Coordinates of C-alpha atoms in Angstrom, one line a residue:
Chain A
M1 CA 239.4 170.4 158.9
T2 CA 236.6 173.1 158.8
K3 CA 239.2 175.4 157.0
F4 CA 240.1 172.8 154.4
I5 CA 236.2 172.5 153.6
D6 CA 235.8 176.4 153.4
I7 CA 238.5 176.1 151.0
V8 CA 237.4 173.6 148.8
I9 CA 234.1 175.1 149.1
Q10 CA 235.3 178.4 147.8
E11 CA 237.4 177.0 144.8
F12 CA 234.0 175.2 143.5
Y13 CA 232.2 178.5 143.7
E14 CA 234.9 180.1 141.6
V15 CA 234.9 177.6 138.9
K16 CA 230.9 177.6 139.0
I17 CA 230.9 181.8 138.3
N18 CA 233.4 181.3 136.1
L19 CA 231.8 178.6 134.0
K20 CA 228.3 180.3 133.8
F21 CA 230.1 183.8 132.6
E22 CA 232.2 181.5 129.9
F23 CA 229.0 179.7 129.1
L24 CA 227.5 183.5 128.3
K25 CA 230.8 184.4 126.2
I26 CA 230.5 181.1 124.2
Y27 CA 226.7 181.7 123.6
R28 CA 227.5 185.6 122.7
R29 CA 230.3 185.1 120.5
N30 CA 228.2 182.3 118.5
K31 CA 231.1 179.4 119.5
M32 CA 228.2 177.1 119.9
R33 CA 226.4 177.9 116.9
N34 CA 229.7 177.9 114.8
M35 CA 230.3 174.1 116.4
M36 CA 227.3 173.0 115.7
I37 CA 227.2 174.3 112.2
I38 CA 230.8 172.4 111.8
A39 CA 229.0 169.3 113.0
I40 CA 226.2 169.5 110.7
V41 CA 228.2 170.1 107.6
I42 CA 230.4 167.4 108.0
A43 CA 228.0 165.0 108.6
E44 CA 225.6 165.9 106.2
L45 CA 228.3 166.5 103.6
F46 CA 228.6 162.5 103.3
Y47 CA 225.4 162.1 103.4
L48 CA 224.3 164.2 100.6
I49 CA 227.0 163.2 98.4
P50 CA 225.4 160.1 97.3
V51 CA 221.9 162.0 97.3
L52 CA 223.2 164.4 94.9
S53 CA 225.1 162.4 92.8
D54 CA 222.3 160.1 92.6
S55 CA 224.7 157.1 93.9
D56 CA 223.6 154.5 95.7
F57 CA 223.7 153.9 99.5
P58 CA 226.2 150.8 100.6
E59 CA 224.2 147.6 100.9
E60 CA 225.3 147.6 104.6
S61 CA 224.8 149.8 106.9
L62 CA 228.1 149.3 108.8
A63 CA 229.2 150.6 105.4
F64 CA 227.2 154.0 105.6
V65 CA 228.2 154.3 109.5
S66 CA 231.9 153.7 108.6
N67 CA 231.7 156.3 105.5
L68 CA 230.2 158.8 108.0
M69 CA 232.0 158.4 110.9
G70 CA 235.4 158.6 108.9
S71 CA 235.0 162.2 108.9
I72 CA 234.6 162.8 112.6
G73 CA 238.8 163.3 112.5
L74 CA 238.3 166.4 110.8
M75 CA 235.6 167.5 113.0
F76 CA 238.0 167.1 116.4
V77 CA 241.0 169.0 114.6
L78 CA 238.7 171.8 113.6
F79 CA 236.9 171.9 117.0
A80 CA 240.2 171.9 118.9
S81 CA 241.9 174.6 116.3
F82 CA 238.6 176.9 116.4
L83 CA 237.5 176.2 120.2
G84 CA 240.5 175.8 122.3
A85 CA 243.5 176.9 120.4
D86 CA 242.6 180.6 121.2
A87 CA 240.7 180.2 124.7
I88 CA 243.3 180.9 127.0
N89 CA 245.5 183.8 124.8
R90 CA 242.8 185.3 124.1
E91 CA 242.7 187.1 127.1
H92 CA 245.5 188.4 127.0
T93 CA 245.5 189.7 123.2
K94 CA 242.4 191.5 123.8
G95 CA 243.5 192.9 127.5
T96 CA 240.6 191.5 129.3
D97 CA 243.0 189.9 131.7
L98 CA 243.6 193.1 133.1
L99 CA 239.8 193.3 133.7
I100 CA 239.4 189.5 135.1
Y101 CA 242.9 188.7 136.6
P102 CA 243.0 191.2 139.4
L103 CA 239.6 190.1 140.7
P104 CA 239.7 188.0 143.8
Q105 CA 239.7 184.5 142.7
R106 CA 242.4 182.2 141.7
R107 CA 243.3 182.2 138.1
S108 CA 243.7 178.6 137.5
N109 CA 239.8 178.2 138.7
V110 CA 239.3 180.6 135.7
I111 CA 240.9 178.6 133.1
I112 CA 239.7 175.3 134.5
A113 CA 236.2 176.9 134.0
K114 CA 237.2 177.9 130.5
Y115 CA 238.2 174.3 129.8
L116 CA 235.0 172.8 131.1
S117 CA 232.7 175.3 129.3
H118 CA 234.5 174.6 126.1
L119 CA 234.5 170.8 126.4
V120 CA 230.8 170.9 127.1
T121 CA 230.7 172.8 123.9
G122 CA 232.7 170.5 122.0
W123 CA 230.8 167.4 123.6
L124 CA 227.2 168.8 122.3
G125 CA 228.5 169.1 118.9
I126 CA 229.9 165.6 119.2
L127 CA 226.7 164.4 120.1
L128 CA 224.8 166.4 117.4
Y129 CA 227.0 164.7 114.9
Y130 CA 226.4 161.2 116.3
L131 CA 222.8 162.0 116.4
L132 CA 222.8 162.9 113.0
V133 CA 224.7 159.8 112.0
I134 CA 222.1 157.5 113.9
F135 CA 219.4 159.4 112.4
H136 CA 220.2 158.9 108.6
T137 CA 221.2 155.1 109.4
R138 CA 218.1 154.5 110.9
M139 CA 216.1 156.4 108.0
I140 CA 217.8 154.3 105.3
Y141 CA 218.5 150.8 107.1
G142 CA 215.6 150.7 109.7
A143 CA 215.7 151.0 113.5
D144 CA 217.7 148.0 114.2
S145 CA 220.8 148.8 111.5
V146 CA 222.8 151.3 114.4
P147 CA 225.4 149.2 115.6
R148 CA 225.1 149.1 119.5
E149 CA 228.7 149.9 119.5
M150 CA 227.8 153.2 118.6
A151 CA 227.2 154.4 122.5
T152 CA 231.0 152.9 123.3
S153 CA 232.4 155.0 120.3
F154 CA 230.3 157.9 121.4
L155 CA 232.0 157.4 124.8
V156 CA 235.7 157.3 123.5
S157 CA 234.9 160.7 121.2
M158 CA 234.0 162.3 124.5
I159 CA 237.0 160.8 125.9
Y160 CA 239.4 162.3 122.6
M161 CA 237.8 165.3 122.3
T162 CA 239.1 166.2 126.0
T163 CA 242.3 165.1 125.3
I164 CA 242.5 167.0 121.9
L165 CA 240.9 170.0 123.5
A166 CA 243.5 170.0 126.4
F167 CA 246.4 170.0 123.8
A168 CA 244.6 172.8 121.8
F169 CA 244.7 174.8 125.6
L170 CA 248.0 173.9 126.3
V171 CA 248.8 175.4 122.7
S172 CA 247.2 178.5 123.7
S173 CA 248.8 179.0 126.9
L174 CA 252.3 178.9 125.6
I175 CA 251.9 181.2 122.6
N176 CA 250.7 184.5 122.6
S177 CA 249.2 185.2 119.7
T178 CA 246.0 183.9 118.9
A179 CA 246.1 183.6 115.3
T180 CA 249.4 181.7 115.6
S181 CA 248.2 179.3 118.5
V182 CA 245.1 178.5 116.0
T183 CA 247.2 178.1 112.7
I184 CA 249.9 175.9 115.0
T185 CA 247.4 173.6 116.7
F186 CA 245.3 173.0 113.2
F187 CA 248.6 172.3 111.2
A188 CA 249.7 170.3 114.3
L189 CA 246.6 167.9 114.3
L190 CA 246.3 167.7 110.7
I191 CA 250.0 167.4 109.1
L192 CA 252.9 167.8 111.9
I193 CA 251.8 165.1 114.4
P194 CA 251.0 162.7 112.0
L195 CA 254.1 163.6 109.9
L196 CA 256.4 163.0 112.9
D197 CA 254.7 159.6 113.8
V198 CA 255.5 158.7 110.3
L199 CA 259.3 159.7 110.8
L200 CA 259.4 158.3 114.1
G201 CA 257.8 155.0 112.7
V202 CA 260.4 155.1 110.0
S203 CA 263.0 155.1 112.9
N204 CA 261.6 151.9 114.6
I205 CA 260.2 154.3 117.5
D206 CA 256.9 153.3 119.0
T207 CA 254.4 155.9 118.3
G208 CA 251.4 154.1 119.6
W209 CA 251.0 156.1 122.5
M210 CA 251.1 159.4 120.9
F211 CA 247.2 160.2 121.5
T212 CA 246.3 161.3 117.7
N213 CA 246.5 157.8 117.3
Y214 CA 243.6 157.0 119.1
E215 CA 241.5 158.4 117.0
S216 CA 241.0 155.3 115.3
L217 CA 240.0 153.7 118.5
I218 CA 236.4 155.8 117.7
T219 CA 236.1 153.7 114.7
G220 CA 238.0 150.7 116.1
V221 CA 235.1 149.8 118.6
L222 CA 232.8 150.0 116.2
R223 CA 234.5 147.0 114.1
L224 CA 234.6 149.7 111.2
P225 CA 237.8 150.0 108.6
S226 CA 239.8 151.9 110.5
I227 CA 240.8 155.5 109.0
G228 CA 244.3 157.1 109.3
G229 CA 246.8 155.7 111.2
G230 CA 247.7 154.0 114.5
P231 CA 247.7 151.2 116.4
F232 CA 244.5 149.8 115.4
Q233 CA 245.0 150.4 111.7
T234 CA 246.3 146.6 110.8
D235 CA 244.5 144.3 113.3
L236 CA 241.4 145.6 115.0
S237 CA 240.8 142.5 117.3
E238 CA 244.2 143.7 118.9
I239 CA 242.3 146.5 120.4
D240 CA 243.4 146.8 124.1
F241 CA 240.4 148.8 125.3
A242 CA 241.0 149.8 128.9
Q243 CA 244.5 150.6 128.5
S244 CA 243.9 153.1 125.2
I245 CA 241.5 155.0 127.4
F246 CA 244.4 154.7 129.9
H247 CA 246.7 156.2 127.7
L248 CA 244.5 158.7 126.7
I249 CA 243.3 159.9 129.7
S250 CA 247.0 160.1 131.1
Q251 CA 248.0 162.2 128.2
T252 CA 244.6 164.6 129.5
I253 CA 246.0 164.9 132.6
V254 CA 249.6 165.8 131.5
F255 CA 247.8 168.6 129.1
I256 CA 245.9 170.0 131.7
V257 CA 248.3 170.1 134.3
L258 CA 250.7 171.8 131.6
F259 CA 248.3 174.4 130.7
L260 CA 247.4 175.1 134.1
F261 CA 251.0 175.6 135.3
F262 CA 251.5 177.7 131.6
G263 CA 248.3 179.7 131.7
S264 CA 248.1 180.8 135.5
R265 CA 251.7 182.2 134.8
K266 CA 251.8 185.9 136.5
E267 CA 252.4 188.0 133.5
V268 CA 249.6 190.1 133.1
G269 CA 250.8 193.6 131.4
S270 CA 254.3 192.6 132.6
Q271 CA 257.1 194.6 131.0
Chain B
M1 CA 245.3 202.4 162.9
K2 CA 246.8 199.9 160.4
P3 CA 248.0 201.2 157.0
I4 CA 245.7 200.2 154.1
I5 CA 248.7 199.3 151.7
Q6 CA 252.4 198.8 153.2
T7 CA 255.2 197.8 151.2
K8 CA 258.4 196.8 152.8
G9 CA 261.7 196.3 150.7
L10 CA 260.0 195.8 147.9
Y11 CA 262.2 194.5 144.8
K12 CA 261.3 193.6 141.2
T13 CA 263.9 192.5 138.9
Y14 CA 262.6 191.4 135.5
K15 CA 264.2 188.7 133.0
G16 CA 267.6 190.5 131.7
R17 CA 268.0 192.0 134.9
V18 CA 266.1 194.6 134.6
E19 CA 265.8 196.2 137.9
A20 CA 262.1 197.6 137.9
L21 CA 261.8 198.2 141.8
K22 CA 264.5 198.8 144.1
N23 CA 263.9 198.5 148.1
L24 CA 260.2 200.4 147.8
D25 CA 259.1 201.3 151.2
M26 CA 255.6 202.9 151.1
V27 CA 252.5 203.5 153.4
V28 CA 249.4 204.3 152.1
N29 CA 246.8 205.4 154.9
K30 CA 243.4 205.0 155.3
G31 CA 241.6 208.2 153.2
D32 CA 244.6 209.1 151.7
S33 CA 244.4 210.1 148.0
L34 CA 248.1 208.8 146.8
G35 CA 249.4 209.6 143.4
L36 CA 252.5 207.8 142.6
L37 CA 254.4 209.6 139.8
G38 CA 257.4 209.2 138.0
P39 CA 259.1 209.1 134.2
N40 CA 258.5 205.9 132.0
G41 CA 259.9 202.8 133.3
A42 CA 260.1 204.4 136.6
G43 CA 258.5 201.5 138.5
K44 CA 254.9 202.6 139.0
T45 CA 252.8 199.9 136.9
T46 CA 255.3 197.4 138.4
T47 CA 254.3 198.4 141.9
I48 CA 250.3 198.0 141.1
Q49 CA 250.6 194.8 139.5
I50 CA 252.6 193.1 142.9
I51 CA 250.1 195.1 145.3
L52 CA 247.4 193.4 143.0
N53 CA 249.0 190.0 142.9
L54 CA 249.2 190.1 139.1
I55 CA 253.0 189.7 139.1
N56 CA 255.5 188.5 142.1
Q57 CA 258.1 190.5 143.4
S58 CA 261.8 189.5 143.6
K59 CA 262.0 190.3 147.4
G60 CA 260.1 192.2 150.2
E61 CA 256.7 192.3 151.2
V62 CA 253.2 193.6 150.5
E63 CA 250.3 194.0 153.0
L64 CA 246.7 194.9 152.4
F65 CA 244.6 196.2 155.3
G66 CA 247.6 195.3 157.7
E67 CA 247.8 191.7 156.5
N68 CA 250.7 190.1 154.4
I69 CA 249.0 189.5 151.1
K70 CA 250.8 186.2 150.3
G71 CA 248.7 183.3 151.1
Q72 CA 245.4 185.3 151.4
E73 CA 245.3 187.7 148.1
N74 CA 242.0 186.7 147.2
R75 CA 240.2 187.5 150.7
L76 CA 242.3 190.7 150.9
L77 CA 241.2 191.7 147.4
Q78 CA 237.5 191.7 148.1
K79 CA 238.1 195.1 149.2
V80 CA 239.9 196.7 146.8
G81 CA 238.6 197.7 143.3
A82 CA 241.2 198.0 140.7
L83 CA 241.6 199.5 137.1
V84 CA 244.9 198.2 135.7
G85 CA 246.3 200.0 132.5
T86 CA 243.9 199.9 129.6
P87 CA 242.0 196.7 129.7
G88 CA 240.1 195.1 126.9
Y89 CA 236.4 194.4 127.3
Y90 CA 234.1 191.8 126.3
D91 CA 232.3 193.1 123.3
K92 CA 229.4 190.9 122.9
L93 CA 228.6 191.2 126.8
T94 CA 226.4 194.1 128.2
P95 CA 227.6 195.9 131.2
N96 CA 225.1 194.2 133.1
D97 CA 226.4 191.0 131.9
F98 CA 229.7 191.9 133.0
L99 CA 229.2 193.6 136.1
M100 CA 227.0 190.6 137.4
Y101 CA 229.9 188.6 137.3
V102 CA 232.2 190.9 139.1
C103 CA 229.9 191.2 142.1
K104 CA 229.7 187.2 142.1
T105 CA 233.4 187.2 142.4
H106 CA 233.0 189.5 145.6
L107 CA 230.4 186.9 146.6
M108 CA 227.7 189.7 146.5
N109 CA 224.1 187.7 145.8
K110 CA 221.8 188.2 142.9
A111 CA 219.5 190.6 144.5
E112 CA 222.3 193.1 146.4
S113 CA 224.1 192.6 142.9
Q114 CA 221.1 193.8 140.8
I115 CA 220.6 196.8 143.3
R116 CA 223.9 197.9 143.2
I117 CA 224.5 197.4 139.5
K118 CA 221.7 199.7 138.7
E119 CA 223.0 202.2 141.4
V120 CA 226.3 202.3 140.1
L121 CA 225.5 202.8 136.3
N122 CA 223.3 205.5 137.5
D123 CA 226.2 207.3 139.2
I124 CA 228.4 207.0 136.2
G125 CA 225.9 207.9 133.7
L126 CA 225.5 204.5 131.8
S127 CA 221.9 203.7 133.3
E128 CA 220.5 204.1 129.7
V129 CA 222.9 201.6 128.5
G130 CA 223.2 198.8 130.9
T131 CA 221.7 196.2 128.4
K132 CA 223.3 197.4 125.3
K133 CA 226.6 195.6 124.0
V134 CA 229.8 197.0 125.0
G135 CA 231.0 196.6 121.5
T136 CA 228.9 199.7 120.8
F137 CA 230.4 202.1 123.2
S138 CA 232.8 204.8 122.7
T139 CA 236.0 204.5 124.6
G140 CA 234.9 207.2 127.2
M141 CA 232.0 205.0 128.2
K142 CA 234.4 201.3 128.3
R143 CA 236.5 203.7 131.0
R144 CA 233.6 204.5 132.9
L145 CA 232.5 201.0 133.1
G146 CA 236.0 200.2 134.2
L147 CA 235.0 202.6 136.9
A148 CA 231.6 200.6 137.4
Q149 CA 233.3 197.7 137.9
I150 CA 235.7 199.0 140.4
L151 CA 232.8 200.5 142.1
V152 CA 230.4 198.1 142.2
H153 CA 231.2 196.2 145.3
D154 CA 231.8 199.1 147.4
P155 CA 235.6 198.5 147.9
E156 CA 237.7 200.3 150.7
L157 CA 240.5 200.6 148.3
I158 CA 240.7 201.9 144.9
I159 CA 243.3 201.4 142.7
L160 CA 243.8 203.4 139.7
D161 CA 246.9 202.9 136.9
E162 CA 246.3 205.9 134.3
P163 CA 242.9 206.5 134.6
T164 CA 242.4 208.6 132.0
N165 CA 244.8 207.2 129.3
G166 CA 243.9 206.9 126.0
L167 CA 240.6 209.6 126.4
D168 CA 239.6 212.7 124.4
P169 CA 239.5 215.7 126.3
K170 CA 235.7 215.5 127.2
G171 CA 236.3 211.9 128.4
V172 CA 239.2 213.0 130.8
R173 CA 237.2 215.7 132.3
E174 CA 234.3 213.0 133.2
V175 CA 236.5 210.4 134.4
R176 CA 238.4 213.0 136.3
D177 CA 235.5 214.1 137.9
L178 CA 234.4 210.5 138.8
I179 CA 237.3 210.0 140.8
K180 CA 237.0 213.1 142.6
N181 CA 233.6 212.2 143.5
I182 CA 234.9 208.6 144.7
N183 CA 237.5 210.6 146.6
K184 CA 234.8 212.8 148.3
M185 CA 233.0 209.1 149.3
G186 CA 235.8 208.7 151.9
K187 CA 237.7 205.9 149.5
T188 CA 241.4 205.5 150.0
I189 CA 242.8 206.1 146.6
F190 CA 246.0 205.0 144.8
M191 CA 246.8 206.0 141.5
T192 CA 249.2 206.4 139.1
S193 CA 249.3 208.8 136.3
H194 CA 251.0 210.8 133.8
N195 CA 249.4 213.3 133.9
L196 CA 250.3 215.8 136.4
T197 CA 247.4 218.0 136.4
E198 CA 245.2 215.2 137.4
V199 CA 247.0 214.1 140.1
D200 CA 247.0 217.3 141.3
E201 CA 243.6 217.3 141.4
I202 CA 242.9 214.3 142.9
S203 CA 245.8 213.3 145.0
S204 CA 246.9 215.4 148.4
R205 CA 250.0 213.0 148.7
V206 CA 252.5 212.0 146.2
I207 CA 255.2 209.3 145.8
F208 CA 258.1 210.0 143.1
L209 CA 259.4 207.2 141.7
N210 CA 262.7 207.0 139.3
H211 CA 264.5 203.9 138.1
G212 CA 262.4 202.2 140.5
E213 CA 263.5 204.0 143.4
K214 CA 261.6 206.2 145.7
V215 CA 262.8 209.7 145.3
G216 CA 260.3 211.8 147.4
D217 CA 257.1 210.9 149.3
E218 CA 255.4 213.9 150.5
K219 CA 252.0 215.8 151.1
I220 CA 251.4 218.2 147.9
S221 CA 250.8 221.0 150.0
D222 CA 254.4 220.5 151.8
L223 CA 256.2 220.2 148.7
R224 CA 254.8 223.6 147.5
K225 CA 256.2 225.0 150.5
E226 CA 259.4 223.0 150.5
L227 CA 260.2 223.4 146.4
G228 CA 258.5 226.4 146.5
F229 CA 259.9 229.0 143.6
K230 CA 257.1 231.8 143.6
K231 CA 256.7 233.4 140.3
I232 CA 254.5 236.4 138.9
Q233 CA 253.7 236.0 135.2
V234 CA 253.7 239.7 133.8
K235 CA 252.8 241.3 130.6
F236 CA 254.2 244.8 129.5
L237 CA 252.6 247.2 127.1
R238 CA 256.2 247.3 124.9
D239 CA 259.6 245.5 125.3
L240 CA 261.6 246.7 128.5
N241 CA 264.9 248.8 128.0
S242 CA 267.9 247.4 130.0
G243 CA 267.2 250.5 132.5
E244 CA 263.5 249.2 133.3
K245 CA 264.7 245.5 133.7
E246 CA 267.1 246.6 136.2
I247 CA 264.7 248.4 138.0
I248 CA 262.5 245.4 138.5
Q249 CA 265.6 243.3 139.6
S250 CA 266.3 246.1 142.1
I251 CA 262.7 245.8 143.7
D252 CA 263.0 244.1 147.0
K253 CA 261.8 240.7 147.2
V254 CA 262.3 240.4 143.7
K255 CA 264.9 237.1 142.6
G256 CA 264.8 237.8 139.2
Y257 CA 263.0 239.0 136.2
F258 CA 263.4 236.3 133.4
E259 CA 262.0 237.2 129.6
V260 CA 261.4 233.5 128.6
D261 CA 258.5 232.8 126.3
N262 CA 255.9 234.4 129.2
P263 CA 258.2 236.9 131.1
Y264 CA 257.7 236.2 134.9
I265 CA 259.2 237.8 137.8
E266 CA 260.5 235.3 140.7
Y267 CA 260.4 236.3 144.2
D268 CA 261.0 235.8 147.7
G269 CA 258.5 235.6 150.6
D270 CA 254.9 234.9 151.2
I271 CA 252.0 235.7 149.1
S272 CA 252.0 239.5 150.4
A273 CA 255.3 240.2 148.5
T274 CA 253.3 240.3 145.1
H275 CA 251.0 243.2 146.6
D276 CA 254.5 245.0 147.5
I277 CA 255.9 244.4 144.0
L278 CA 253.3 245.4 142.2
K279 CA 253.0 248.8 144.2
E280 CA 256.7 249.1 143.4
I281 CA 256.1 248.6 139.4
M282 CA 253.0 251.1 139.5
K283 CA 255.3 253.5 141.3
E284 CA 258.0 253.3 138.9
K285 CA 255.6 253.9 136.5
L286 CA 256.7 250.7 134.3
P287 CA 254.0 250.1 131.4
I288 CA 252.2 247.0 133.2
F289 CA 249.4 245.3 131.1
S290 CA 249.0 242.1 133.3
Y291 CA 250.3 240.6 136.6
N292 CA 249.5 237.2 137.6
P293 CA 251.0 235.6 140.7
Q294 CA 251.2 231.9 140.0
T295 CA 250.8 228.9 142.1
L296 CA 253.4 226.1 141.9
T297 CA 251.7 223.3 139.9
L298 CA 252.7 219.9 140.5
E299 CA 254.1 219.9 136.8
D300 CA 256.8 222.7 138.3
I301 CA 257.6 220.3 141.5
Y302 CA 257.7 217.3 139.0
F303 CA 260.2 219.3 136.6
K304 CA 262.1 220.5 139.8
I305 CA 262.3 216.7 140.6
F306 CA 263.1 214.9 137.5
G307 CA 264.5 217.8 135.4
N308 CA 262.8 219.8 132.5
P309 CA 263.3 217.7 129.1
S310 CA 263.8 220.5 127.2
D311 CA 266.5 222.2 130.0
K312 CA 268.1 218.5 130.0
K313 CA 268.5 218.9 133.8
E314 CA 269.6 215.8 135.7
L315 CA 267.3 214.7 138.9
I316 CA 268.1 217.0 141.5
L317 CA 266.6 215.1 144.5

């Protein structure tokens, strides 16, 4: 029993030191700053367009929130592609795997720490985005105009970020080239998976379970007009919140197991 | 005393059935300075990667410090410092940042780590740049940082894979001197290198690999005795005629006189024979200009084993 506890403590210790190291790298590589810039640019763009074009804001605060939240999907794609899609294979491409993998630590712990640090960075970007939306809504429509469901929506966004980042990590663990994995992740999330969704839908195959469709849940819980495709597009009253979250978490676990498996393969400098 | 490294019947087969290692039995004892030599594709790097648990062997066992590495890699690797291949470095980090991380992976506390980092950076001549970003470093400085990384936790065993690869002559000299100093500290060193002069300078024992098989495992001094062809480089003031060449050939203990790029005499017997041969040359009034008895280098030994590419010789062991 004591041995088991020692092992668990050691595993946590390895994750902890790698987490600090990964945060340092994220900070020094300005990844954190870049994510914040993406969040600000996307949120401000939809606020500034009516201001600059001298148009009126919508009468209803819900419509205003809907406009701003409608662009959150793009932010997820950018975050996943530029934050996670090169996270694992970059060590191999840069040759830094030869520095860190001979150290006395489990490779999977290095990857878990990598995932957690990138996830927190993504969450901070999401948090900033929501704060900007809330800030502008309050500024224009008053303190009571912010829908209470924003908190639920934020929670769903955090879970969706967990899934989409795990998907990006999976791509990164499967492909050696960073440029290729970033491109594949970007186009897969933006075009390929939605296209597959449509094609399967035409063939009467149920695609409601695909993780990308649950992006609509973010606006769905706000009872806003849904953006994009997915299971909540037609009838928002039929949202099964618990089941949707279950599906997202299940797919996240599958992606995590797969990227840990593929990312921990022993291939450093092998022939 | 338990060996520091021991491999037993080690095999490695890569996809496509490339046999990188075949039945490698090898022992590295405490305090050894062992060089692993062989042509490209001989299995040197594969051996190091298996020992460091970077790849799995297909068959066989690896023991570190007398214990099988399977299942206790992390504990055993605490006592190892390794520099594998030509690694990349985190350009945006400073040596202090990176070395602190390395110390933590070796379970050192912050205060202890800070002292060691300072000491090691001082030892390898990077004390002035501890807070500068690694991206601004030359290749030689980065390689020295690699050496700092393997020394910072004061390991018992040091594993080096081509430690001077890609360095300019100044960098090679600096790194080689550093490794010699590490050796003097009494650390066990296990290294691969393409540079035979380097192995000759640093190692006291060599293992030769060819096509994944061990073809030799001896002390360099013993190899010199066993394989020793002894030669004396000579220069004459003018070209010798056939009669004069015959005179040299007939001198006692001379095995032959060869006029290749650098003319040399091959002889038999111990070092005192060189004196006797010179005396005979002088006695015969041959126009000698310079006379330089050579010691056998590891390079000579290597080419005796693997054949000189220019001679297109086949492996003789």
